[in-house]
CSV table of C-alpha atoms and ligand atoms in Angstrom, one decimal:
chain,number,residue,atom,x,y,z
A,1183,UNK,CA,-37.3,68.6,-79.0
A,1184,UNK,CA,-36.3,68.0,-82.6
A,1185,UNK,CA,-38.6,65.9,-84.9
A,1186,UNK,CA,-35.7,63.4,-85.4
A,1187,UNK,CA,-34.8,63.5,-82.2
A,1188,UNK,CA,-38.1,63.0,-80.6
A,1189,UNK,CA,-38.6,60.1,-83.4
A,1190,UNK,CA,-35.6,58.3,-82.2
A,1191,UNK,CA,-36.6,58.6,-78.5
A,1192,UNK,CA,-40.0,57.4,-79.3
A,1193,UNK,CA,-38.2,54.1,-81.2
A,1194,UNK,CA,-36.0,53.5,-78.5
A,1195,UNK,CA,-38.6,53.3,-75.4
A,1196,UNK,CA,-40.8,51.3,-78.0
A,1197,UNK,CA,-37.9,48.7,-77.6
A,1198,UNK,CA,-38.4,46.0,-74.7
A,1199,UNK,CA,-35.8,45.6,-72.0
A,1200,UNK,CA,-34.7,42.2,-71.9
A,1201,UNK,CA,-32.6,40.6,-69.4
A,1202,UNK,CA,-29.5,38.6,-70.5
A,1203,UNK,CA,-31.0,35.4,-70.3
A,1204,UNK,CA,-34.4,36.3,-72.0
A,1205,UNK,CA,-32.0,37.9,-74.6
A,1206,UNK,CA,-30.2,34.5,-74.9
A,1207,UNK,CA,-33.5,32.6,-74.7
A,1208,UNK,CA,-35.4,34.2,-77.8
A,1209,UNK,CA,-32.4,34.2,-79.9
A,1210,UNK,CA,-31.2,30.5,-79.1
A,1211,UNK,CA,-35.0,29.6,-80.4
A,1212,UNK,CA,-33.8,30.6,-84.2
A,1213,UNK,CA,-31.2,27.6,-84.1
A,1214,UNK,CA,-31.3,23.5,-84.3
A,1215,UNK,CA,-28.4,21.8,-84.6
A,1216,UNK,CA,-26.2,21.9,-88.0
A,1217,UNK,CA,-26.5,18.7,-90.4
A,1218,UNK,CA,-23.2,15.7,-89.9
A,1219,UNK,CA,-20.7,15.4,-92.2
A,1220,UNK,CA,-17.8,13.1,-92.6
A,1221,UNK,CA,-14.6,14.0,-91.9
A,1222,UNK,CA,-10.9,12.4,-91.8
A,1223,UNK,CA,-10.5,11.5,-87.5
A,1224,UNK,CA,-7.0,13.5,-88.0
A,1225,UNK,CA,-9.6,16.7,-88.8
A,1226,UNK,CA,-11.4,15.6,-85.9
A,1227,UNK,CA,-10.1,17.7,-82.8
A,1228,UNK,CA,-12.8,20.0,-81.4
A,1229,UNK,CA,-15.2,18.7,-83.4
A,1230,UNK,CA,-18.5,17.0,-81.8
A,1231,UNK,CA,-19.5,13.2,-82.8
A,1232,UNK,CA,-23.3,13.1,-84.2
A,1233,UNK,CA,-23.3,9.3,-84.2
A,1234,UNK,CA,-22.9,6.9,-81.4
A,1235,UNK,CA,-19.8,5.1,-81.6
A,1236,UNK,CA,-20.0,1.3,-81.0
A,1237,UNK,CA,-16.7,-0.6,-80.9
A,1238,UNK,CA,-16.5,-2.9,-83.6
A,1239,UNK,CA,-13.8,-4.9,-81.8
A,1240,UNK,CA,-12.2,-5.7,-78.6
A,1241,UNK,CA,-9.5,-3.7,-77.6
A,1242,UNK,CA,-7.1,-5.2,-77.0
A,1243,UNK,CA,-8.0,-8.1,-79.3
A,1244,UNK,CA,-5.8,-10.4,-77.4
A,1245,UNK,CA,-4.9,-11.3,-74.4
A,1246,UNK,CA,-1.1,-9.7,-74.6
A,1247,UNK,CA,1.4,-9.6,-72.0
A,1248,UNK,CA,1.9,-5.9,-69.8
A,1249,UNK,CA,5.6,-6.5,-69.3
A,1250,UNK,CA,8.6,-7.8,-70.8
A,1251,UNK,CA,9.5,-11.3,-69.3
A,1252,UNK,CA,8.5,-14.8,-69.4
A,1253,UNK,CA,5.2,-16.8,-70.3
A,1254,UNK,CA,4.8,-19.3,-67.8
A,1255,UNK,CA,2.5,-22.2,-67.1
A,1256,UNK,CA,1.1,-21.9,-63.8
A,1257,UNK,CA,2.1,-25.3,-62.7
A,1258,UNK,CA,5.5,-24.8,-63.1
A,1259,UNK,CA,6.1,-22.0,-60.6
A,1260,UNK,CA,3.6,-21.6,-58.3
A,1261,UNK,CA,5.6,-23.0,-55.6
A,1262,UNK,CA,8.8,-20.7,-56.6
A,1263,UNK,CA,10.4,-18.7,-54.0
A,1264,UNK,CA,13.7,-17.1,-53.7
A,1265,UNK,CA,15.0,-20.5,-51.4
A,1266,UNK,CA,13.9,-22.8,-54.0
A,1267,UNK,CA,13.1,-21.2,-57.4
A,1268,UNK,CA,12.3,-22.8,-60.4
A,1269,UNK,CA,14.4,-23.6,-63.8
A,1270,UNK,CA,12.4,-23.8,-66.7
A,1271,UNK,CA,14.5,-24.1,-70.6
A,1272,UNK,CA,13.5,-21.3,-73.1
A,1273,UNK,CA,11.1,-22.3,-75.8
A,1274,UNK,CA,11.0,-19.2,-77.5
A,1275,UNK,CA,11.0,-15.7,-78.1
A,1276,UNK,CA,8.2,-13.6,-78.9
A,1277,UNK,CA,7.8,-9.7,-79.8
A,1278,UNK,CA,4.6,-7.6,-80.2
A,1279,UNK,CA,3.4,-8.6,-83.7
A,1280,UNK,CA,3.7,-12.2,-83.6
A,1281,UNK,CA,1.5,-15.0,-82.4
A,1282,UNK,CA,2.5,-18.0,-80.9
A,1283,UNK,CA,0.4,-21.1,-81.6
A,1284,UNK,CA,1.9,-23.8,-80.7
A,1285,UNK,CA,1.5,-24.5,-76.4
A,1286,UNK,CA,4.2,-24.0,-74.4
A,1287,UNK,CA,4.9,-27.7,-72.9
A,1288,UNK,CA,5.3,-27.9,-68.8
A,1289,UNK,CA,8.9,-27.1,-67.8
A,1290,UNK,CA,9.3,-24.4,-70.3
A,1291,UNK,CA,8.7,-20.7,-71.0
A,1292,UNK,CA,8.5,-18.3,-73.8
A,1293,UNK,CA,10.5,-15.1,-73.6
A,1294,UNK,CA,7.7,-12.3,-74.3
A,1295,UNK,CA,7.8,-9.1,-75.4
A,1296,UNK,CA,5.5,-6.2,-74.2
A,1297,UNK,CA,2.0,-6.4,-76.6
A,1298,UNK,CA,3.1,-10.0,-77.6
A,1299,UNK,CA,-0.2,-12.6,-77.5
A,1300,UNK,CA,0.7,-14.6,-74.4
A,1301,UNK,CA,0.6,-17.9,-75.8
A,1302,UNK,CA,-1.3,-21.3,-75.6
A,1303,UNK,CA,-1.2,-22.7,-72.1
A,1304,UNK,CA,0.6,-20.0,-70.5
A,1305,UNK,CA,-1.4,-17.8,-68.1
A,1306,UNK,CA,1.3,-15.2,-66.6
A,1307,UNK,CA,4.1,-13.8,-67.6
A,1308,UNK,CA,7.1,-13.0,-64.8
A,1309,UNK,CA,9.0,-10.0,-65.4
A,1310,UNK,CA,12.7,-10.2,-66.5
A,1311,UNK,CA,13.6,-7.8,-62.8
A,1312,UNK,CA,12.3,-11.4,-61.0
A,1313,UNK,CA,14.5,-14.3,-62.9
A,1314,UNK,CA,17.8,-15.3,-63.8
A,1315,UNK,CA,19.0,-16.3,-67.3
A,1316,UNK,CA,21.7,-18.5,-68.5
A,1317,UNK,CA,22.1,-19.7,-71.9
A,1318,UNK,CA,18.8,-21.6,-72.7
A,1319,UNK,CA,17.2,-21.3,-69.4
A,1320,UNK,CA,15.8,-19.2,-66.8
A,1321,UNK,CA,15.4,-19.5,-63.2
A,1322,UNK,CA,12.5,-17.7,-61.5
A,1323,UNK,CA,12.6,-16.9,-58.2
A,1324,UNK,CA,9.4,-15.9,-57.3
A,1325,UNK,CA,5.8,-17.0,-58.0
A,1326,UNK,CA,3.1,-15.0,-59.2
A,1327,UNK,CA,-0.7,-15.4,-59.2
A,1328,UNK,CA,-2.8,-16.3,-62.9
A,1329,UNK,CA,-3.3,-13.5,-64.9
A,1330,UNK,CA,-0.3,-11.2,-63.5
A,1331,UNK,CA,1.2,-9.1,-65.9
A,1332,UNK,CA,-1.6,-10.5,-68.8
A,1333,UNK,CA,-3.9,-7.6,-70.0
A,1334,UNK,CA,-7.2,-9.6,-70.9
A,1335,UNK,CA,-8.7,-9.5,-74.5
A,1336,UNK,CA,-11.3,-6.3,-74.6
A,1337,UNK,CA,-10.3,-5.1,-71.1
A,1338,UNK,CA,-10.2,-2.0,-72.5
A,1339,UNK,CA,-12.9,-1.8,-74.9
A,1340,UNK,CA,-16.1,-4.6,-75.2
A,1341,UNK,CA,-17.0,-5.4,-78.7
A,1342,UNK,CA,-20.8,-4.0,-79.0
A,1343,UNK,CA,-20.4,-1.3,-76.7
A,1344,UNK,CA,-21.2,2.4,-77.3
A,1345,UNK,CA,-17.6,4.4,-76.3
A,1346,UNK,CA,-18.3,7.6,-77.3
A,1347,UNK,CA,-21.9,8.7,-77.3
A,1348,UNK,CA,-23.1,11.2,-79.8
A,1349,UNK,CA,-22.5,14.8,-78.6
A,1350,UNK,CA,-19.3,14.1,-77.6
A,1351,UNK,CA,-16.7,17.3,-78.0
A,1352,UNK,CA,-13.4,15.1,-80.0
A,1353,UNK,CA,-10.6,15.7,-77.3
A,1354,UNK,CA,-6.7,14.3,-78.4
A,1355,UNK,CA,-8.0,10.8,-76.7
A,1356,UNK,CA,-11.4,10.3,-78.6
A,1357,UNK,CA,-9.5,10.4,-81.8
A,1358,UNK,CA,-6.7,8.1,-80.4
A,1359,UNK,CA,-9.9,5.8,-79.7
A,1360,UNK,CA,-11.7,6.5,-82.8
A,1361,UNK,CA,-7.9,5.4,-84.5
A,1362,UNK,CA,-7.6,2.4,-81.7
A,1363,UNK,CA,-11.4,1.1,-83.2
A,1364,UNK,CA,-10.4,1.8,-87.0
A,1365,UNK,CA,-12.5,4.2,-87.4
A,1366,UNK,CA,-10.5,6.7,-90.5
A,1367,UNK,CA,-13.5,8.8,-90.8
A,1368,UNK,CA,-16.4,9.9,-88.5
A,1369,UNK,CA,-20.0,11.3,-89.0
A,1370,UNK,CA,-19.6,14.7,-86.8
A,1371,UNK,CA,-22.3,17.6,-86.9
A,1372,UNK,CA,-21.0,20.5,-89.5
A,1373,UNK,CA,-19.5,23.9,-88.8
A,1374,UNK,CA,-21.1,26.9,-88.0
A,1375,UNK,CA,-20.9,29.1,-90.9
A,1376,UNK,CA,-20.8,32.5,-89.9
A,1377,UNK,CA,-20.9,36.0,-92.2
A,1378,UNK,CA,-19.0,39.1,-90.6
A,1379,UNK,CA,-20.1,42.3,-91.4
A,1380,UNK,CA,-18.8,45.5,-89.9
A,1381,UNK,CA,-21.0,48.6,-90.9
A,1382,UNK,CA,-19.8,52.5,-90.9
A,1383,UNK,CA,-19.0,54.6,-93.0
A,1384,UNK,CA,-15.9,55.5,-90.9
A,1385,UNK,CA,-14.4,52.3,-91.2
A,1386,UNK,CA,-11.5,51.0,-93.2
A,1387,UNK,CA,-9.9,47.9,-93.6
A,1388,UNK,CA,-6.4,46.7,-91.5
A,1389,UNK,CA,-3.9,47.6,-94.5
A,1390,UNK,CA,-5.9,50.9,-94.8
A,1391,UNK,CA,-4.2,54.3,-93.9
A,1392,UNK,CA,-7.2,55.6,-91.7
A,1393,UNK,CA,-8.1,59.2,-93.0
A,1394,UNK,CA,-9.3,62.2,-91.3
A,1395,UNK,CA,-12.0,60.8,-89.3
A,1396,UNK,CA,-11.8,57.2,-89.9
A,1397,UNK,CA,-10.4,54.8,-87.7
A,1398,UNK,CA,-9.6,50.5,-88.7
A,1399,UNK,CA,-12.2,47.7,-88.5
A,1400,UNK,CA,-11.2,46.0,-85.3
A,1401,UNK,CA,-14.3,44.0,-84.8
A,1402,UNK,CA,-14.6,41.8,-88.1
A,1403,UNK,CA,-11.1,40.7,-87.1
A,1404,UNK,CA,-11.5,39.6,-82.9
A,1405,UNK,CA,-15.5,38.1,-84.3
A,1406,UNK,CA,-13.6,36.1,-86.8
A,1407,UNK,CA,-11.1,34.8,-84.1
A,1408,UNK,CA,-14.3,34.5,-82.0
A,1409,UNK,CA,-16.1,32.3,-84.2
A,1410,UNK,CA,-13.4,30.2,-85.1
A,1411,UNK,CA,-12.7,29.7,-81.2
A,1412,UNK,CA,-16.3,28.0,-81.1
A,1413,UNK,CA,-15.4,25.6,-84.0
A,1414,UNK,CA,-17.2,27.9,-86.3
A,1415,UNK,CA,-15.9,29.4,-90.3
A,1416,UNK,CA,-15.8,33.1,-90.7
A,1417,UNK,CA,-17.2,34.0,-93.6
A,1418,UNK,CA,-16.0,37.9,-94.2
A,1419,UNK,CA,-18.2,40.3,-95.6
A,1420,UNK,CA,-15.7,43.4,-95.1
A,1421,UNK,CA,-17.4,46.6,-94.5
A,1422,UNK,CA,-21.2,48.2,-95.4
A,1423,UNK,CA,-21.0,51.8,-95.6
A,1424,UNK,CA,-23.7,53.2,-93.7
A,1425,UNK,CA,-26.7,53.3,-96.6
A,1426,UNK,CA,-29.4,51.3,-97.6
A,1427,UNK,CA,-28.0,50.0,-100.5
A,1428,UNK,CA,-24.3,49.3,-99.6
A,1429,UNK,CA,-26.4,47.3,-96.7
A,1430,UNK,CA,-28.7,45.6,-98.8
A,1431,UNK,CA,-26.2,44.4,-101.2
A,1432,UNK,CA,-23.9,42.8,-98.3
A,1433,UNK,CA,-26.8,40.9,-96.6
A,1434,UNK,CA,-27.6,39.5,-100.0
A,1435,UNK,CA,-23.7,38.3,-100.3
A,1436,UNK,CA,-24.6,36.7,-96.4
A,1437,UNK,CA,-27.0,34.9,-97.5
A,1438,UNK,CA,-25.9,33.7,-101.4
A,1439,UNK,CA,-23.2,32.6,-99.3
A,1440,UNK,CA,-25.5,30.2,-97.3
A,1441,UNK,CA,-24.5,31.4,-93.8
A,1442,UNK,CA,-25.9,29.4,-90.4
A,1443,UNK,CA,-25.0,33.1,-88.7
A,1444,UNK,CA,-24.9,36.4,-89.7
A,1445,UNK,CA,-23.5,39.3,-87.7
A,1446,UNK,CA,-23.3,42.7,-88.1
A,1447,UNK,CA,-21.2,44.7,-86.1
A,1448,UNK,CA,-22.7,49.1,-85.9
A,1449,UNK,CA,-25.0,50.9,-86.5
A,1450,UNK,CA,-27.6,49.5,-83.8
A,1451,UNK,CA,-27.4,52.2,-81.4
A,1452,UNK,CA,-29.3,55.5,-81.2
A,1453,UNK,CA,-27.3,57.7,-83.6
A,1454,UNK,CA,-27.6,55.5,-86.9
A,1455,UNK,CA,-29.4,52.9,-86.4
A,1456,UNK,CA,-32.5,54.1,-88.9
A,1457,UNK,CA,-30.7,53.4,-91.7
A,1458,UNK,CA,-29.9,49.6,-90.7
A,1459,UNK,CA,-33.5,49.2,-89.0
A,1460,UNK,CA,-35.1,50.2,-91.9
A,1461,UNK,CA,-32.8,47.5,-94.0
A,1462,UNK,CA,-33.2,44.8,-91.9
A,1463,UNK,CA,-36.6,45.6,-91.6
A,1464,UNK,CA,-36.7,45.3,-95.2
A,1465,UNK,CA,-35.6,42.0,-95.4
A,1466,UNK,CA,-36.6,40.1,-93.0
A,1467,UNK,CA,-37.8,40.2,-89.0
A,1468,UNK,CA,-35.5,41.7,-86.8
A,1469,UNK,CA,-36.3,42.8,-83.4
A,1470,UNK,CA,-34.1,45.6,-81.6
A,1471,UNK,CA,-34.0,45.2,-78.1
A,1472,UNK,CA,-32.3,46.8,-75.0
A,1473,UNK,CA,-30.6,43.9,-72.9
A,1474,UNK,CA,-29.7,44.6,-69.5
A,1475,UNK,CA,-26.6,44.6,-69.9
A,1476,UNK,CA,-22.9,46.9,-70.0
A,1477,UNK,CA,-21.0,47.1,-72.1
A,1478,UNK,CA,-23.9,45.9,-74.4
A,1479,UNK,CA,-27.1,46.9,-74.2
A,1480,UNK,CA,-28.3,48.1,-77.6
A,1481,UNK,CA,-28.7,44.8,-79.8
A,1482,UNK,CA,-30.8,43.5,-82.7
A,1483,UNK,CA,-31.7,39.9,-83.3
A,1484,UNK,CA,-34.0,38.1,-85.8
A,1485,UNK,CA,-34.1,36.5,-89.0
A,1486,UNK,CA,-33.4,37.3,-93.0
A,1487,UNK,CA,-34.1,34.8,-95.2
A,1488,UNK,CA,-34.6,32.3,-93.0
A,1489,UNK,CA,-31.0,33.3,-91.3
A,1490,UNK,CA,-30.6,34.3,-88.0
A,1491,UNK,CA,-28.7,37.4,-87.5
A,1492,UNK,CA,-27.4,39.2,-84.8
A,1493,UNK,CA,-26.5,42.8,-84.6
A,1494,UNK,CA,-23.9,43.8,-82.1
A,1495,UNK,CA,-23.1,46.9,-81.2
A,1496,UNK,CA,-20.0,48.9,-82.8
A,1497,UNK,CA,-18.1,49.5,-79.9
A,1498,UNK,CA,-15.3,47.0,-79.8
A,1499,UNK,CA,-15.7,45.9,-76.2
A,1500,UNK,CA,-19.1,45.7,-76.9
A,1501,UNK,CA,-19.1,43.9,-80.1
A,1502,UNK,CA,-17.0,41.1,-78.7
A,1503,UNK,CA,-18.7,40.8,-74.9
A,1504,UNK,CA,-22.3,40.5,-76.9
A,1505,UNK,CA,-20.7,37.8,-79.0
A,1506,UNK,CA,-19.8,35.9,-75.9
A,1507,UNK,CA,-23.3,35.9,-74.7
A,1508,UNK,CA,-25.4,35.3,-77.7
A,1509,UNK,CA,-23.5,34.2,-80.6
A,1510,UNK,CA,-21.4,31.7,-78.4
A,1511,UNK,CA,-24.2,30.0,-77.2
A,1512,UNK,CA,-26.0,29.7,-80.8
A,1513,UNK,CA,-22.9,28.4,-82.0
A,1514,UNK,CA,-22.2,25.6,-79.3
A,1515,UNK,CA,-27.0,24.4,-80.1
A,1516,UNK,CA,-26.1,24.7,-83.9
A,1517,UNK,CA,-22.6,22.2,-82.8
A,1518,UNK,CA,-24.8,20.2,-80.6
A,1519,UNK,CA,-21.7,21.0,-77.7
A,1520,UNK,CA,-21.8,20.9,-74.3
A,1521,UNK,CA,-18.3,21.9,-73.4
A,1522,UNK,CA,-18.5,25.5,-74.1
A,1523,UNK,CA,-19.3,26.9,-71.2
A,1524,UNK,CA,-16.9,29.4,-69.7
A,1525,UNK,CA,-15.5,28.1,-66.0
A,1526,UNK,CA,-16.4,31.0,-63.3
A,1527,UNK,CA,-14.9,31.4,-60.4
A,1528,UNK,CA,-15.2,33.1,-57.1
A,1529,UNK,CA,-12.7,36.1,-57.0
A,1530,UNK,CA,-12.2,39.4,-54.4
A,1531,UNK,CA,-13.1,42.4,-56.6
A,1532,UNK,CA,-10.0,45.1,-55.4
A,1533,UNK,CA,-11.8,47.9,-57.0
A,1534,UNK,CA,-14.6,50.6,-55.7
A,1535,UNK,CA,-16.8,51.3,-58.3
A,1536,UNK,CA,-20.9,52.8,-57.9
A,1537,UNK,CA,-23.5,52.6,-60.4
A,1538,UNK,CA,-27.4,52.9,-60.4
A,1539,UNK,CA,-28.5,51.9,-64.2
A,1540,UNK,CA,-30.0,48.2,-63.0
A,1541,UNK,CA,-27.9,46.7,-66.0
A,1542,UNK,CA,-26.1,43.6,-65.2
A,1543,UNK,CA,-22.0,44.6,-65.9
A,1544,UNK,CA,-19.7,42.7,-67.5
A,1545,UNK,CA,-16.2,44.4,-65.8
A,1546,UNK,CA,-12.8,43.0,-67.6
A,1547,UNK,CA,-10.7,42.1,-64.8
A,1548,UNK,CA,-7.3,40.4,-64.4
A,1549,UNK,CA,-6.8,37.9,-61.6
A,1550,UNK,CA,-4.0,37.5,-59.3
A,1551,UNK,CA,-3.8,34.6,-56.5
A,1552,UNK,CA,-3.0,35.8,-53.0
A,1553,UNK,CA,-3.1,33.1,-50.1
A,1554,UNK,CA,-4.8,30.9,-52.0
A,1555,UNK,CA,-8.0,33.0,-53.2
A,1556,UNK,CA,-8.7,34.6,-56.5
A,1557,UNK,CA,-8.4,38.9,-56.5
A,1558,UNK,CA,-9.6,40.7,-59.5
A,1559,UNK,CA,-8.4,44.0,-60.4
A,1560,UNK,CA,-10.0,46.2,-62.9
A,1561,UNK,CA,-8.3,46.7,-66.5
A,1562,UNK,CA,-8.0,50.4,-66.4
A,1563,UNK,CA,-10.6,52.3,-68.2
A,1564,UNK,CA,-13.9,50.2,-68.7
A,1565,UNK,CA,-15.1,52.8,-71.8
A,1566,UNK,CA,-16.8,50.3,-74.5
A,1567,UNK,CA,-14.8,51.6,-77.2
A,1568,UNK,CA,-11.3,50.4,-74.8
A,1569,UNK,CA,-10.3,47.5,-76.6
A,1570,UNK,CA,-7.0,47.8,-74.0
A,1571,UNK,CA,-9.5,46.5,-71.6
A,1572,UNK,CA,-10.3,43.1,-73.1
A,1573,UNK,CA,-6.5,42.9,-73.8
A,1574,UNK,CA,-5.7,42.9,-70.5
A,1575,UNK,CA,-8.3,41.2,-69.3
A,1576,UNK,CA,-8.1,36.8,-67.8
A,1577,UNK,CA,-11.9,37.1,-67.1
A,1578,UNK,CA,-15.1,39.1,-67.2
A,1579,UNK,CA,-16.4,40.0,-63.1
A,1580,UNK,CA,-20.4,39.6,-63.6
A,1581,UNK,CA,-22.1,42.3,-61.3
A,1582,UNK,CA,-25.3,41.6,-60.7
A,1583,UNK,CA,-28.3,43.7,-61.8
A,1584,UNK,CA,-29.5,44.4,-58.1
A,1585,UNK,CA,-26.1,46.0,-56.6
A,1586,UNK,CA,-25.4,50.0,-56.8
A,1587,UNK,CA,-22.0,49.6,-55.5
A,1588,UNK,CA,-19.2,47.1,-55.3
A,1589,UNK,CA,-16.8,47.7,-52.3
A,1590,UNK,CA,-13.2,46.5,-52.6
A,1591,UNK,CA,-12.8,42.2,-51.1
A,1592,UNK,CA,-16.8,41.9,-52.1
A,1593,UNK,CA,-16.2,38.5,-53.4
A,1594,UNK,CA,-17.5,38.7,-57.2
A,1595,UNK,CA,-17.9,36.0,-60.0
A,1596,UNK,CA,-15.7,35.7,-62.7
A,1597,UNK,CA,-16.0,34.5,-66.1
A,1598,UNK,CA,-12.7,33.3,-67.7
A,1599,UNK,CA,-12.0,34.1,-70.8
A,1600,UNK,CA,-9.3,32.1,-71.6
A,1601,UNK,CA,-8.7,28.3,-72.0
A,1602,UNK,CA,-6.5,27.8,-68.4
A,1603,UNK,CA,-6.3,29.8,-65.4
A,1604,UNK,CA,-3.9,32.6,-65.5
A,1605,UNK,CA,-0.5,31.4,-63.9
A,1606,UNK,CA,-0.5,30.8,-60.2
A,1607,UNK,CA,3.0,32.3,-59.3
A,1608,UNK,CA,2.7,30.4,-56.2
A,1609,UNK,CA,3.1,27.2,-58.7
A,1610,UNK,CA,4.7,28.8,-61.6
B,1726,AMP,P1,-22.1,52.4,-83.8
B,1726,AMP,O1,-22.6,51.2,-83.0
B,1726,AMP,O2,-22.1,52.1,-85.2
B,1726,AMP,O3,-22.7,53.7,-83.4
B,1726,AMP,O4,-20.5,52.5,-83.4
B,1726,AMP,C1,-20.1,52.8,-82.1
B,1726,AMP,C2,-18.7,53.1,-82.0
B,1726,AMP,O5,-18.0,51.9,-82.4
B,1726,AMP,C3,-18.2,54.1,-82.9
B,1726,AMP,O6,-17.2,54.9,-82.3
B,1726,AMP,C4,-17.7,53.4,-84.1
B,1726,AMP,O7,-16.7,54.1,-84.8
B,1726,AMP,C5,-17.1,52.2,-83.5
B,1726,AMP,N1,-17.0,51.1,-84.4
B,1726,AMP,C6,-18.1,50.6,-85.1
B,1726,AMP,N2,-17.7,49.6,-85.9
B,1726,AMP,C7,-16.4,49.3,-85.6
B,1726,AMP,C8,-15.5,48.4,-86.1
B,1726,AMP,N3,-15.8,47.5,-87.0
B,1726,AMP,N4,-14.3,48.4,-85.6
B,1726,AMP,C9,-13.9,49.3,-84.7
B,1726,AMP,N5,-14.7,50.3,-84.2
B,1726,AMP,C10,-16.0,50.3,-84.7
B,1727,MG,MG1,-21.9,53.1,-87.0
């Protein structure tokens, strides 16, 4: 065997195996949660509170009345029915905004307004649908109970009380409470800042021509989208050609740029990676390891200059599948979230496939709904440089280490990689 060769196979068993989640263990160590900033609530969506928030009022502040109709006095119509109903003059008219102070005297009623205060010494309110008007009074033919149609001051929200806890992910309706309490700006833990950095010296950028050779950099582009998916900022580093100094100089730009994340995308598997061992070596403590995994398993993680980085692999499919185990996860401790989790469901994998390598696959599958279970069907070619695969793909089917063949209707887990299930034609 070749001295380099023989070199390179020596590194590589030196490396541990890891499995997934020891992988994702040991790397999540290297990150605490980011420090709050305040932002505008109207920058707020998908953004994760890092205070308590208590109400500072009672919403609503007033009792108000839920429909449009008439304030009554209880006295006056309880006995109403349709046989012998109940004439009361109008004292007034009252919409949302105003407040009546004056009581409404017995044998009278107020014409309210949805939102209106009900006012002094009324305690219903009788929908127009159950009376009669003419001129300057109204006849109600029906009697209704105290309270009916009155929303009660801070049924809603109580003065005092914590509403949305710290941690909590900002959805459409915790900013429409955060605006209901007067809150204009929040305390919410910062954003992720992550440096991209694809490395090979085959690589050129999207407006690029690609010579003889060379071929685009895909993967700074879908880890970009990646990281801003998990609330994060890409911080784009472009491309390292593979030597020590074109490497050296780009982690420096990482961390002058004060990244919370740095990833590296090449130049971590057999072929090449001496060149960015020895660099990251260099400057700081990085560990390679093999993680049971496919697509995957080649991956370096550890620290420069206090940052941690992580190296995934150049493929494409690999690139983006070791982002969504590691890097997602670090990103949703640094954002304190707990709503990032992917939803897996059961499916019927409706391929054959065999395999004895022990690594725990990661298969891109698309999902179709037949008599109300899932079936996943395999995205063509599973190469890891098939980018075509992710495209197609709704989910990722999770094979487990231990099996050495998956039969077609084996009923497989899926991870889904979008937002919503894929359309149910059976609804659609
Ligand atoms: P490497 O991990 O550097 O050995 O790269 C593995 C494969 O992924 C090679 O075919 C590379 O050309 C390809 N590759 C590496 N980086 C990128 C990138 N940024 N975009 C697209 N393909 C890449
Ligand atoms: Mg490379």
């Amino acid at each position: 065997m070749p001295e380099k060769k023989r070199h390179e196979q020596e590194m590589v068993e030196s490396y541990p195996w890891l499995s997934v989640e020891g992988a994702i263990e040991r790397f999540l160590r290297l990150f605490t949660v980011l420090p709050a900033e305040e932002i505008d609530i109207s920058d707020g969506l998908d953004r994760v509170l890092a205070r308590d928030i208590v109400a500072i009022n009672d919403i609503p502040p007033l009792a108000n009345s839920a429909m449009d109709g008439y304030a009554v006095c209880m006295a006056d119509i309880s006995a109403a029915t349709a046989e012998r109903p109940v004439r009361l003059r109008i004292a007034g008219n009252l919409a949302a905004g105003y407040v009546r102070t004056q009581p409404v005297a017995p044998g009278t009623a107020v014409r309210i307004m949805t939102g209106a205060p009900v006012p002094p010494g009324t305690e219903a309110v009788v929908p127009f649908e159950q009376t009669e008007r003419d001129g300057d009074w109204v006849t109600i033919f029906k009697a209704v109970k105290p309270g009916r149609n009155v929303r009660a001051a801070g049924e809603d929200v109580q003065r005092g009380e914590v509403i949305l806890p710290a941690g909590t992910t900002l959805r459409p309706q915790e900013i429409g409470m955060l605006a209901a309490l007067g809150y204009r700006r929040t305390a919410v833990v910062g954003r992720p800042r992550v440096a991209i950095l694809a490395t090979g010296d085959e690589l050129v950028d999207v407006e690029e021509t690609p010579g003889p050779g060379q071929i685009r950099n895909a993967n700074s582009y879908a880890n970009a989208a990646q990281v801003l998916r998990m609330g994060g900022l890409p911080i784009s580093l472009g491309i390292a050609k593979d030597n020590i100094v074109a490497l050296t100089e780009k982690l420096h730009q990482a961390v002058d740029a004060k990244a919370d994340l740095i990833l590296t995308s090449g130049g971590v598997s057999l072929g090449d990676f001496d060149v960015v061992k020895d660099v990251l070596a260099a400057e700081g403590e990085i560990h390679f390891w093999r993680v049971q995994m496919k697509p995957g398993k080649p991956a370096a993680m550890g620290q420069i200059s206090g940052i941690p980085l992580l190296g995934l692999p150049g493929n494409p499919v690999s690139a983006m599948i070791t982002f969504e185990l590691f890097a997602r996860p670090a990103m949703a401790k640094m954002q304190n979230r707990h709503d990032w989790r992917r939803q897996v469901i059961d499916a019927h994998f409706m391929n054959r496939i065999k395999r004895k390598d022990h690594r725990r696959h990661y298969l891109r599958v698309r999902l179709q709904r037949d008599n109300g279970a899932w079936q996943a069907f395999l995205t063509g070619d599973q190469g890891s440089g098939i980018l075509r695969s992710m495209v197609l793909a709704d989910g990722l089917a999770v094979i487990p280490e231990s099996w050495d063949k998956v039969e077609p209707g084996a009923i497989v887990q899926v991870m889904l990689l979008g937002r919503q299930f894929p359309c149910d034609p059976a609804i659609d």
